[in-house]
Tab-separated table of C-alpha atoms in Angstrom:
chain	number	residue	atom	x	y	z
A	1	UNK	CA	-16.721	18.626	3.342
A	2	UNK	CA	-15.474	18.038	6.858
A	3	UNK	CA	-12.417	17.474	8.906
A	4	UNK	CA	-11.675	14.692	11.624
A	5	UNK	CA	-9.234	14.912	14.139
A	6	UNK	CA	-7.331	14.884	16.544
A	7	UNK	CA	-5.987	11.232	15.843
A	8	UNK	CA	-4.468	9.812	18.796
A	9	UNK	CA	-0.855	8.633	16.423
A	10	UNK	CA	0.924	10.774	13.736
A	11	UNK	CA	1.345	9.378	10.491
A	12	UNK	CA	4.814	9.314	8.861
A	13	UNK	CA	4.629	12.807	8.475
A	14	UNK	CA	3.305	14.399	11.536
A	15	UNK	CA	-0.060	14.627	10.104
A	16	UNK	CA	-2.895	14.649	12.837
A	17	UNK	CA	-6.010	15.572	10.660
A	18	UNK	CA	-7.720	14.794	7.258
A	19	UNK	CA	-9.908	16.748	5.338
A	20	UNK	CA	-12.661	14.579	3.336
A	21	UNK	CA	-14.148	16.220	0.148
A	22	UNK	CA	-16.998	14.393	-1.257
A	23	UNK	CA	-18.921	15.249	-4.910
A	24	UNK	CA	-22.283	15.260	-4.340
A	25	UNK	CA	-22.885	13.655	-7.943
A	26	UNK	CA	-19.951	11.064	-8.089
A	27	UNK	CA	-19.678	10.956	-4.468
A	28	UNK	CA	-16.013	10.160	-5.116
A	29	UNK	CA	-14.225	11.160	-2.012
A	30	UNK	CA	-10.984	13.079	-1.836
A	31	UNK	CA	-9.190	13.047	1.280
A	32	UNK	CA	-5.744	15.186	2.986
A	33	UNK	CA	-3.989	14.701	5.838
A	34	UNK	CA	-3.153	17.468	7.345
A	35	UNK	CA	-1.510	18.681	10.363
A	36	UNK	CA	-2.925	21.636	12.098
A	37	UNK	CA	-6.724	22.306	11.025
A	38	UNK	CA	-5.137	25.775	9.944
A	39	UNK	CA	-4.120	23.756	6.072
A	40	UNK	CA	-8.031	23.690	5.116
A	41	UNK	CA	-7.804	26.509	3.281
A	42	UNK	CA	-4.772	25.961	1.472
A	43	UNK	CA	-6.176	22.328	0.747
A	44	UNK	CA	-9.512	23.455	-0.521
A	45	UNK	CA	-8.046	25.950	-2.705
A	46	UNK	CA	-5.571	23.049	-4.123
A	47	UNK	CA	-8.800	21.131	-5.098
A	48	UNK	CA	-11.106	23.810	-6.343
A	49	UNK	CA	-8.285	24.697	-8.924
A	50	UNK	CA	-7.871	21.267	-9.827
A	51	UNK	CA	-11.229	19.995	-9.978
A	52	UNK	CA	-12.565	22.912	-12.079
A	53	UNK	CA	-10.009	22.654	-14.424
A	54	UNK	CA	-10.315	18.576	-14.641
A	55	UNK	CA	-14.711	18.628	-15.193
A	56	UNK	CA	-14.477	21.980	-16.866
A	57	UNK	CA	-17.055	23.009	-14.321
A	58	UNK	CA	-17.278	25.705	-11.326
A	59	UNK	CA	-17.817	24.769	-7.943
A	60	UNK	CA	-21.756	26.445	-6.733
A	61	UNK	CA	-21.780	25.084	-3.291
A	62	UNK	CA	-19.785	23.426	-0.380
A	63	UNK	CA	-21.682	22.245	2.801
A	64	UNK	CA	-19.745	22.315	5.584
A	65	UNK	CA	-20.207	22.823	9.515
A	66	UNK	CA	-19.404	25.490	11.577
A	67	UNK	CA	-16.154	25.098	12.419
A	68	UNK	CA	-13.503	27.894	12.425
A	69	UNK	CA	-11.091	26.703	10.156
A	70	UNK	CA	-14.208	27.216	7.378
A	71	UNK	CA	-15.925	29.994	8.784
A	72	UNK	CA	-13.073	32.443	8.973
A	73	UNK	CA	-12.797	35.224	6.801
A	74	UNK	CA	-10.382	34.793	4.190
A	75	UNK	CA	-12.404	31.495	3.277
A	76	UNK	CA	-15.263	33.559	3.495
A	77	UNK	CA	-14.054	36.265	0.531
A	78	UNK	CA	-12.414	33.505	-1.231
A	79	UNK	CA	-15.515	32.010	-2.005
A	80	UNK	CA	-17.374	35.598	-2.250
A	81	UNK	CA	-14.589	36.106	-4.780
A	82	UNK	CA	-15.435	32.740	-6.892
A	83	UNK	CA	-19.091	33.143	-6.494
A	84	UNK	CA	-19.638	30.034	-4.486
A	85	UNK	CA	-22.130	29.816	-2.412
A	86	UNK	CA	-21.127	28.373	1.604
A	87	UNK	CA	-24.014	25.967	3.137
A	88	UNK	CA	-23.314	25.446	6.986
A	89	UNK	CA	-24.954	23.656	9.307
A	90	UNK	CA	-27.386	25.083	12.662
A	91	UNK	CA	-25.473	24.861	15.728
A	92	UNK	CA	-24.916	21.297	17.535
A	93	UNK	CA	-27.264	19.687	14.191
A	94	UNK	CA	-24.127	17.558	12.962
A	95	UNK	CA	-26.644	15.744	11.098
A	96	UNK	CA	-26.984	18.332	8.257
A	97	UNK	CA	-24.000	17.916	6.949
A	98	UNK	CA	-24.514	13.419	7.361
A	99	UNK	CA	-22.504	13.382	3.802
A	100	UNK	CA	-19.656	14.058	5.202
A	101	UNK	CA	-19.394	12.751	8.980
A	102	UNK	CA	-20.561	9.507	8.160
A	103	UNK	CA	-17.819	8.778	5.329
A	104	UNK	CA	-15.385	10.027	8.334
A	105	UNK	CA	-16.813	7.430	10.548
A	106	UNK	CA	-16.517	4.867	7.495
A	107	UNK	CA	-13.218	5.677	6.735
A	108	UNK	CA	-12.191	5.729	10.222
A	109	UNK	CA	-13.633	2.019	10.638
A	110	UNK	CA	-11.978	1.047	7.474
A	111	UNK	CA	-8.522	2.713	8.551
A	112	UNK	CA	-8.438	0.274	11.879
A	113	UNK	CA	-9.294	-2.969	9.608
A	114	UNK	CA	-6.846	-1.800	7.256
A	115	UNK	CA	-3.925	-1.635	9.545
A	116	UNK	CA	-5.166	-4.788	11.407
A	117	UNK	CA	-5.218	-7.063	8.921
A	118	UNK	CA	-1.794	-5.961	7.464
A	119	UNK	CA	-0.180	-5.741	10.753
A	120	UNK	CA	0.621	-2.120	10.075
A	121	UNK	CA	1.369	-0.213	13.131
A	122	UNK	CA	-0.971	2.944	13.730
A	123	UNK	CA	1.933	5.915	12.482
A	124	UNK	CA	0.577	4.038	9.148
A	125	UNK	CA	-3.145	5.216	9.197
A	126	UNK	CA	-2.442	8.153	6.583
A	127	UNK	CA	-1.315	5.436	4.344
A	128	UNK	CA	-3.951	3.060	4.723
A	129	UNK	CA	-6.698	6.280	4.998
A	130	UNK	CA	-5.277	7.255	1.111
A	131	UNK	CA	-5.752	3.161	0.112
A	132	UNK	CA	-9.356	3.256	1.357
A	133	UNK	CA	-10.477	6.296	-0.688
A	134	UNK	CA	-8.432	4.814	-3.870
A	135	UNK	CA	-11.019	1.152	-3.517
A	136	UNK	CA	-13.874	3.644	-2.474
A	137	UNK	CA	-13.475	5.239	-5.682
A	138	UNK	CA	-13.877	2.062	-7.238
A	139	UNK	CA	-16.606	0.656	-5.680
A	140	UNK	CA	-20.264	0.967	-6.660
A	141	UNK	CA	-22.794	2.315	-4.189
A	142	UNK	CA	-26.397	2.199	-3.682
A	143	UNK	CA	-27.013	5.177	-5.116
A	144	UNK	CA	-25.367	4.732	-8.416
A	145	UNK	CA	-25.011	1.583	-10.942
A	146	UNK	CA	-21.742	2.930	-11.753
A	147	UNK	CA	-18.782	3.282	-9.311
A	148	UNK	CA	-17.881	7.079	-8.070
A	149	UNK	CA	-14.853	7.039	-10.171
A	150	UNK	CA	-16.696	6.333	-13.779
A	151	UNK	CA	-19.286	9.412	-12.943
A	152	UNK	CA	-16.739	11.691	-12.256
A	153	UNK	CA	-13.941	10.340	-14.964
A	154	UNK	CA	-16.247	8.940	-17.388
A	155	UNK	CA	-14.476	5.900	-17.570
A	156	UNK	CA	-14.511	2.415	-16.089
A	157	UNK	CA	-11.564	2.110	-13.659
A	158	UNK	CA	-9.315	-1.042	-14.031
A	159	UNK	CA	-9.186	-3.157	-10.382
A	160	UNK	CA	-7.055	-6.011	-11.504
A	161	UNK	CA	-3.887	-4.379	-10.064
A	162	UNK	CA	-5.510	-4.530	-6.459
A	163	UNK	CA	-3.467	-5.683	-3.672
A	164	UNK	CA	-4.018	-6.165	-0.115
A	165	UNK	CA	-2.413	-3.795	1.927
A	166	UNK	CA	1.117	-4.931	3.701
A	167	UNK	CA	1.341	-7.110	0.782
A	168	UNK	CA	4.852	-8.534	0.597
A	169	UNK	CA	6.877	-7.350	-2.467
A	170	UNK	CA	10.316	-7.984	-4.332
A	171	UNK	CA	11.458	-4.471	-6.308
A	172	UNK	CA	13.678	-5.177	-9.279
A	173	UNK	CA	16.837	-3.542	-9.670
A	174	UNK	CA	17.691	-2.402	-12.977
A	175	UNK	CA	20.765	-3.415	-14.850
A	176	UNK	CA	22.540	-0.357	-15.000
A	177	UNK	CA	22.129	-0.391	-11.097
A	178	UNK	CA	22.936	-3.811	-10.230
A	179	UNK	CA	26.556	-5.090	-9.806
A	180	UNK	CA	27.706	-8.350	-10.072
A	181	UNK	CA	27.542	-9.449	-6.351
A	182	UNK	CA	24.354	-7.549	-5.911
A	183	UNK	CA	20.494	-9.115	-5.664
A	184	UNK	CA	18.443	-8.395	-8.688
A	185	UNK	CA	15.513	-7.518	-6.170
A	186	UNK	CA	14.970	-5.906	-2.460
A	187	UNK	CA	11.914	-6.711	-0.511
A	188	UNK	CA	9.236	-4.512	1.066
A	189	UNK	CA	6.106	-3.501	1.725
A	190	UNK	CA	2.892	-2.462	-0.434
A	191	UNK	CA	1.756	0.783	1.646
A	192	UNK	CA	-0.449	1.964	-1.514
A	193	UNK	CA	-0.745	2.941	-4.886
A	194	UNK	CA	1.480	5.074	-6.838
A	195	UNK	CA	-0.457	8.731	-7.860
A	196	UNK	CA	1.516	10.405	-9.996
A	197	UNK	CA	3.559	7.645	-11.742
A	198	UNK	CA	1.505	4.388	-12.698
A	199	UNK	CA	2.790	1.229	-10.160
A	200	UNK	CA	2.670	1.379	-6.311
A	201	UNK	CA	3.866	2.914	-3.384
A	202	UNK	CA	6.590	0.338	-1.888
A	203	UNK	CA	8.333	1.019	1.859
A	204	UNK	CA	11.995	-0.169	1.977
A	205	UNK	CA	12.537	-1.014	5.410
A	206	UNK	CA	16.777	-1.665	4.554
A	207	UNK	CA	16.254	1.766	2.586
A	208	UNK	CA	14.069	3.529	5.105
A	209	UNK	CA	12.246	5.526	2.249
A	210	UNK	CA	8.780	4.862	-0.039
A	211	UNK	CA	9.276	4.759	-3.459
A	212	UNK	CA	6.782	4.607	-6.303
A	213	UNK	CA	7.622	1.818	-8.832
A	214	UNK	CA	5.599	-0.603	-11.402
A	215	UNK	CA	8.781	-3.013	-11.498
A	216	UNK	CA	7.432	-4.825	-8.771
A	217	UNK	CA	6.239	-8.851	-7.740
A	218	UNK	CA	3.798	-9.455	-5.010
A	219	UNK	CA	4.276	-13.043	-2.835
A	220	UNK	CA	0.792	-13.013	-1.392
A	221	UNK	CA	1.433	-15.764	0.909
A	222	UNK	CA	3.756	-13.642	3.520
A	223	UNK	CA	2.702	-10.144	5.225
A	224	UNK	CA	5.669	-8.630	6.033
A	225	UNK	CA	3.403	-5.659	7.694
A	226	UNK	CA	3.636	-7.265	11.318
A	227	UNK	CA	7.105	-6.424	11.816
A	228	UNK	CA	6.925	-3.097	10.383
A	229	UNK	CA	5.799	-0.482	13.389
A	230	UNK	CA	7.270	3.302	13.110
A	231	UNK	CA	5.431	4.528	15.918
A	232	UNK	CA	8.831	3.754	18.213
A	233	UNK	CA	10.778	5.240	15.560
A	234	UNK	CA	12.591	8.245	14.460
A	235	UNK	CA	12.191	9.390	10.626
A	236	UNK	CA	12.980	12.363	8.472
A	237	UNK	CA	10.881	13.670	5.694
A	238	UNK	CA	13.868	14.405	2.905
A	239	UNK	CA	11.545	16.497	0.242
A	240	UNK	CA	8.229	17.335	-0.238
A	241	UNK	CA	5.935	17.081	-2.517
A	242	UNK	CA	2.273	18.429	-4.413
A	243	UNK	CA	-0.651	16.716	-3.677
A	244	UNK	CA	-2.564	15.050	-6.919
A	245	UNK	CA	-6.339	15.029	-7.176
A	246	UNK	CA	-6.277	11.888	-7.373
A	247	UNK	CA	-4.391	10.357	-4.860
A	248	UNK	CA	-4.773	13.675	-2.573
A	249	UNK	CA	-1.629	13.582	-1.678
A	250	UNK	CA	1.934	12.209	-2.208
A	251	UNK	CA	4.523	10.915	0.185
A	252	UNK	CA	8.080	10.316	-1.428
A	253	UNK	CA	11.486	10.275	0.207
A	254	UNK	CA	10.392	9.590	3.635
A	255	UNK	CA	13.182	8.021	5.247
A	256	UNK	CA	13.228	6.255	8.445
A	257	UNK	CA	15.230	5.616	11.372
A	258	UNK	CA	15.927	2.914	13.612
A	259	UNK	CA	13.262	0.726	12.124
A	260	UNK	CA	13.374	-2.999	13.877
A	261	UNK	CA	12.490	-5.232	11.461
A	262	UNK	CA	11.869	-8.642	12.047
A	263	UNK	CA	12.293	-11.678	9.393
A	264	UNK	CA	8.815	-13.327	8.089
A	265	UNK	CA	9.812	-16.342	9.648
A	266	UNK	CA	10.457	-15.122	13.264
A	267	UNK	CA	6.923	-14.354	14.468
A	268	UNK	CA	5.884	-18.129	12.770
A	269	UNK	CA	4.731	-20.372	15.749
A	270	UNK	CA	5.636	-23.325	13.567
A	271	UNK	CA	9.235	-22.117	14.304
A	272	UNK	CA	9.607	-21.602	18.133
A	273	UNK	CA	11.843	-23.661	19.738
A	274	UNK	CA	14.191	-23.701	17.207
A	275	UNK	CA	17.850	-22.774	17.548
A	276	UNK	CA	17.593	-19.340	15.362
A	277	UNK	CA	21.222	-20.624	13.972
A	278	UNK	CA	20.022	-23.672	12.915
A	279	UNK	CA	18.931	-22.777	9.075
A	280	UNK	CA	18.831	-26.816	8.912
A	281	UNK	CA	15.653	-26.741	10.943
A	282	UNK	CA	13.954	-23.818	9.120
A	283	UNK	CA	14.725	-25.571	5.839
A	284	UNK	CA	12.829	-28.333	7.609
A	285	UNK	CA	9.956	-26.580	8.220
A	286	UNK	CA	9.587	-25.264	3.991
A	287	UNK	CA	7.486	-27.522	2.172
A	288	UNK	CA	8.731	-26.917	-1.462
A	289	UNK	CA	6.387	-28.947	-4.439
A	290	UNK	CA	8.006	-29.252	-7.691
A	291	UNK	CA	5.679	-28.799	-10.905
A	292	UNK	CA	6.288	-30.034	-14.220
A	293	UNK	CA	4.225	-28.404	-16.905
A	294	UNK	CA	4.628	-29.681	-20.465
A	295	UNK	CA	3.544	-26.566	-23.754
A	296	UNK	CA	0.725	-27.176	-25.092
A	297	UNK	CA	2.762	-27.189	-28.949
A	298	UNK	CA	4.675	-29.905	-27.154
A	299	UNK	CA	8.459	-27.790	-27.788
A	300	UNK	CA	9.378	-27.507	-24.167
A	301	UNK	CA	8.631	-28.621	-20.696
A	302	UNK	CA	8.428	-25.879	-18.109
A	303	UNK	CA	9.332	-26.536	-14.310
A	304	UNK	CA	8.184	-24.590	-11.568
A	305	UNK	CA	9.131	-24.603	-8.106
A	306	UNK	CA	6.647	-23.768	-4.929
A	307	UNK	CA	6.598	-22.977	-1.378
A	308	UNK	CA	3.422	-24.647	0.510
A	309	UNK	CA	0.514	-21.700	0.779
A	310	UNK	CA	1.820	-19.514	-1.347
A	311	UNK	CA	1.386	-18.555	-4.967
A	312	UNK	CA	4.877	-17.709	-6.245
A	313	UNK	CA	6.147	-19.408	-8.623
A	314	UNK	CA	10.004	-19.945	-9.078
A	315	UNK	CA	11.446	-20.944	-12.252
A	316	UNK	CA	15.268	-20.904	-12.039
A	317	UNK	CA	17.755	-21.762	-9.042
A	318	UNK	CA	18.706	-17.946	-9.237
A	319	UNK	CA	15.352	-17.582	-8.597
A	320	UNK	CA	15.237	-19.638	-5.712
A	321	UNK	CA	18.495	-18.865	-4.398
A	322	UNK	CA	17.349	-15.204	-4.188
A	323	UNK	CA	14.243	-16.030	-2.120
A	324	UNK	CA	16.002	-18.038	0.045
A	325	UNK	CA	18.790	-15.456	0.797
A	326	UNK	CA	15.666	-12.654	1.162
A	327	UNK	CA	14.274	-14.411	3.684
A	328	UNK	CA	17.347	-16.185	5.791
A	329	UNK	CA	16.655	-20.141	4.313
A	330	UNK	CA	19.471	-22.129	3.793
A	331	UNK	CA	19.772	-22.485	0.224
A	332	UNK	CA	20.230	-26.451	-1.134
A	333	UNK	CA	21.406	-26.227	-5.070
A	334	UNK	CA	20.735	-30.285	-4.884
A	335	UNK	CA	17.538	-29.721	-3.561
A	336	UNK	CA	16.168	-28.328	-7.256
A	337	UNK	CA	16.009	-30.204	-10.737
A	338	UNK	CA	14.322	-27.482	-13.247
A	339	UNK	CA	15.929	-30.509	-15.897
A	340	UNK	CA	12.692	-31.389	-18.200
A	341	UNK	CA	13.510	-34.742	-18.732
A	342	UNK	CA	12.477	-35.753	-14.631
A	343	UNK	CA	8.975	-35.956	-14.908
A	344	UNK	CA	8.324	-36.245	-11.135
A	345	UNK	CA	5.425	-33.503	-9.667
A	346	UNK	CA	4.778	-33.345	-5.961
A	347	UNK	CA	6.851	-32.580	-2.823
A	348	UNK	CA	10.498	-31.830	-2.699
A	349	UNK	CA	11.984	-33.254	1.024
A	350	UNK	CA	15.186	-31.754	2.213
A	351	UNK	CA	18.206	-34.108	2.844
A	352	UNK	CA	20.757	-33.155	4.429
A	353	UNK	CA	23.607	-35.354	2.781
A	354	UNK	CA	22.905	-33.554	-0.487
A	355	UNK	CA	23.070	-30.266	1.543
A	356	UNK	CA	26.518	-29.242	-0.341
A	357	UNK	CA	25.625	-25.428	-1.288
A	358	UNK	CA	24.832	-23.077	1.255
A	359	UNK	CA	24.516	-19.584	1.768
């Protein structure tokens, strides 16, 4: 058990620290962000009770250093009180409790790539720290044949509903809530994996506010994560919330503030140059194929519509006229022909004289 900090940027919440908590059989790792070095206690008491009553099992020893937030007394009688036994390092020999400060350094490495690679801005690291330790989990080590998660659950943990983080994604809107005039879907951003509810953890920038949800479709060909930066802006934290054991902890209701938000298609250098008005020449730039599919019972033909480098498939024009309007492309009804009996496959060019819808 140990704590890192003081990290240079806040997260969403004003959270400065994190506590890592590692099982020395599993080694699954349980993390908190914190934001004074003063929560320890209050966190380790959160996951004795937890843990204990998840395996069953008491908790004989925690290795820690000598730092004050674990040395102090009330942690001290706690554990007295529990019959737990405290291991803490010598003075200055950081090394003897190398369990601990190395997954800090390792989750610290994997925190930067994280929020590189999505284009995340740094007031995300809490959010990307909580996304590491969820793939740690279910990742096998040398140690072990079996991934940290399966020796402390006892069960193989599913990875097919892994996505990268930053991931693009489209949040349905369900019937009751949608009016007539309204989109069926709003776009944002895959900031991690729902805890307490099974889906994932989705940031509305229009909203300003996560939300977890499993009504959700991923377009893995577009990170919208590069224009998404809170460290400039002001948010509020509307409620809070209890930490789970498994996800450590769980951010709802943030909402955000004067959040600058830039389309997909700005920061594309095929794009520069162009007259931002001029949806003509963005449509220019899309390279939409056209599909056609026939059953294999031979009943139907299916047509599919794509955009070149991605893997979304559309499969309607109200499908396509919602991604276009999502993402500021003029939208051509003549463009489109999901009609089986055309049994062309390949690219679809714009042309501008059949340009007679547009939104």
């Amino acid at each position: 058990m140990d704590v890192y900090g003081r990290l240079p940027s806040q997260s969403l919440r004003g959270h400065r620290y994190f506590l890592s908590i590692t099982d020395d059989y599993s080694r699954k790792v349980i993390v908190y962000p914190m934001k004074n070095k003063s929560e320890v206690f209050d966190c380790f008491t959160k996951f004795q009770k937890r843990a204990e009553r998840y395996l069953n099992s008491k908790i004989i020893n925690i290795r820690t250093d000598r730092g004050m937030e674990f040395c102090h007394n009330e942690f001290q009688k706690f554990l007295d009180n529990q019959g737990s036994r405290a291991e803490r390092t010598n003075e200055y020999t950081p090394e003897q409790n190398g369990v601990g400060e190395r997954l800090n350094c390792t989750a610290l490495d994997a925190v930067e790539c994280l929020l590189k690679d999505s284009g995340l801005g740094n007031g995300f690291w809490a959010e990307a720290l909580l996304c590491f330790t969820y793939m740690w989990n279910r990742i096998c080590h040398q140690s072990h044949n079996k991934t940290p998660f399966e020796l402390y659950c006892g069960r193989k943990p599913s990875i097919r509903h892994l996505k990268p983080l930053g991931a693009t994604a489209y949040i349905g809107t369900p019937r009751q809530l949608c009016t007539k005039l309204q989109m069926r879907a709003k776009k944002g951003v895959m900031v991690g994996y729902a805890m307490q509810t099974k889906g994932y953890r989705i940031w509305l920038p229009a909203e300003r506010k996560i939300i977890e949800t499993i009504n959700v479709t991923f377009d893995n060909g577009f990170n919208t994560g590069k224009a998404l930066d809170p460290n400039d802006s002001k948010f509020y934290i509307s409620t809070e919330s209890n930490s789970d054991l498994e996800s450590e902890i769980l951010i709802t209701g943030e909402i955000l503030e004067d959040v600058k938000v830039k389309s997909e298609f700005s920061s594309d250098p095929n794009t520069e140059g162009f007259d931002p008005d001029s949806k003509s020449n963005l449509l220019k730039r899309i390279t939409w194929s056209r599909q056609v599919v026939p059953r294999k019972d031979g009943s139907r033909t299916d047509i599919y519509y794509r955009i070149e480098g991605t893997n979304t498939r559309f499969r309607s024009h109200n499908d396509v006229k919602m991604y276009c309007e999502l993402n500021g492309i003029e939208y051509n009804e003549g463009m489109f022909n999901f009609s089986g009996k055309d049994p062309y496959s390949g690219d679809v060019k714009y042309n501008e004289e059949n340009s007679n819808t547009n939104i």
